[in-house]
PDB file of C-alpha atoms in Angstrom:
ATOM      1  CA  MET A   1     127.361 118.485 171.007  1.00 83.00           C
ATOM      2  CA  LYS A   2     129.458 116.148 173.432  1.00 86.00           C
ATOM      3  CA  ILE A   3     127.754 117.414 176.404  1.00 92.00           C
ATOM      4  CA  LEU A   4     124.411 116.709 174.933  1.00 91.00           C
ATOM      5  CA  VAL A   5     125.301 113.151 173.929  1.00 91.00           C
ATOM      6  CA  ALA A   6     126.782 112.501 177.301  1.00 94.00           C
ATOM      7  CA  ILE A   7     123.594 113.574 178.919  1.00 95.00           C
ATOM      8  CA  ALA A   8     121.445 111.457 176.705  1.00 94.00           C
ATOM      9  CA  PHE A   9     123.621 108.429 177.456  1.00 95.00           C
ATOM     10  CA  LEU A  10     123.155 109.100 181.151  1.00 96.00           C
ATOM     11  CA  LEU A  11     119.412 109.302 180.739  1.00 95.00           C
ATOM     12  CA  ILE A  12     119.335 105.982 178.720  1.00 95.00           C
ATOM     13  CA  ILE A  13     121.307 104.262 181.473  1.00 96.00           C
ATOM     14  CA  GLY A  14     119.090 105.824 184.079  1.00 95.00           C
ATOM     15  CA  SER A  15     116.092 104.607 182.386  1.00 95.00           C
ATOM     16  CA  LEU A  16     117.551 100.978 182.128  1.00 94.00           C
ATOM     17  CA  GLY A  17     118.368 101.200 185.847  1.00 94.00           C
ATOM     18  CA  SER A  18     114.912 102.192 186.930  1.00 94.00           C
ATOM     19  CA  ALA A  19     113.445  99.454 184.753  1.00 92.00           C
ATOM     20  CA  LEU A  20     115.652  97.062 186.610  1.00 91.00           C
ATOM     21  CA  PHE A  21     114.508  98.511 189.928  1.00 92.00           C
ATOM     22  CA  PHE A  22     110.864  98.386 189.031  1.00 91.00           C
ATOM     23  CA  LEU A  23     111.341  94.675 187.631  1.00 89.00           C
ATOM     24  CA  MET A  24     112.729  93.677 191.046  1.00 91.00           C
ATOM     25  CA  ARG A  25     110.341  95.502 193.242  1.00 91.00           C
ATOM     26  CA  ASP A  26     106.983  95.103 191.546  1.00 86.00           C
ATOM     27  CA  LYS A  27     107.619  91.511 190.368  1.00 80.00           C
ATOM     28  CA  GLY A  28     105.505  91.915 187.301  1.00 73.00           C
ATOM     29  CA  LYS A  29     102.423  93.498 189.160  1.00 81.00           C
ATOM     30  CA  SER A  30     102.608  96.850 187.339  1.00 84.00           C
ATOM     31  CA  ASN A  31     103.506  98.348 183.978  1.00 89.00           C
ATOM     32  CA  ARG A  32     106.337 100.600 185.329  1.00 90.00           C
ATOM     33  CA  THR A  33     108.963  98.232 183.915  1.00 91.00           C
ATOM     34  CA  VAL A  34     107.564  98.374 180.482  1.00 92.00           C
ATOM     35  CA  GLN A  35     107.211 102.154 180.591  1.00 93.00           C
ATOM     36  CA  ALA A  36     110.680 102.598 181.678  1.00 93.00           C
ATOM     37  CA  LEU A  37     112.013 100.341 178.698  1.00 93.00           C
ATOM     38  CA  ALA A  38     109.663 102.231 176.381  1.00 95.00           C
ATOM     39  CA  MET A  39     111.258 105.432 177.604  1.00 95.00           C
ATOM     40  CA  ARG A  40     114.846 103.944 176.910  1.00 95.00           C
ATOM     41  CA  VAL A  41     113.791 102.887 173.656  1.00 96.00           C
ATOM     42  CA  GLY A  42     112.481 106.417 172.809  1.00 96.00           C
ATOM     43  CA  LEU A  43     115.645 108.124 174.172  1.00 96.00           C
ATOM     44  CA  SER A  44     117.791 105.922 172.043  1.00 96.00           C
ATOM     45  CA  ILE A  45     115.881 106.606 168.883  1.00 97.00           C
ATOM     46  CA  THR A  46     115.938 110.349 169.631  1.00 96.00           C
ATOM     47  CA  LEU A  47     119.699 110.265 170.247  1.00 96.00           C
ATOM     48  CA  PHE A  48     120.193 108.357 166.981  1.00 96.00           C
ATOM     49  CA  LEU A  49     118.040 110.991 165.052  1.00 96.00           C
ATOM     50  CA  LEU A  50     119.813 113.959 166.790  1.00 94.00           C
ATOM     51  CA  LEU A  51     123.176 112.526 165.807  1.00 93.00           C
ATOM     52  CA  LEU A  52     122.049 111.889 162.197  1.00 94.00           C
ATOM     53  CA  GLY A  53     120.594 115.356 161.914  1.00 94.00           C
ATOM     54  CA  ALA A  54     123.811 116.976 163.477  1.00 92.00           C
ATOM     55  CA  TYR A  55     125.909 115.006 160.935  1.00 92.00           C
ATOM     56  CA  LYS A  56     123.610 116.171 157.955  1.00 95.00           C
ATOM     57  CA  MET A  57     123.678 119.835 159.151  1.00 93.00           C
ATOM     58  CA  GLY A  58     127.532 119.772 159.619  1.00 90.00           C
ATOM     59  CA  TRP A  59     127.636 120.284 163.417  1.00 89.00           C
ATOM     60  CA  ILE A  60     129.675 117.014 163.801  1.00 88.00           C
ATOM     61  CA  ALA A  61     131.919 115.062 161.374  1.00 88.00           C
ATOM     62  CA  PRO A  62     133.360 111.582 161.349  1.00 86.00           C
ATOM     63  CA  THR A  63     137.081 111.407 162.351  1.00 83.00           C
ATOM     64  CA  GLY A  64     137.753 107.968 161.147  1.00 71.00           C
ATOM     65  CA  LEU A  65     140.053 105.379 162.549  1.00 70.00           C
ATOM     66  CA  ARG A  66     143.532 106.407 163.607  1.00 66.00           C
TER      67      ARG A  66
END
């Protein structure tokens, strides 16, 4: 589960980086920035739902503060 979350975070950061790249390169002439940001939002929501489902199924458990 840790590897899956780490991969999801890397994909989210990559999508954010590509949005920045498209913003600087296209200067607002295409929709690639919007598509990259929409991908980031979709990945974030998917990660949240995955974590919520994993918690409900007992695959992960909260450890609390130490």
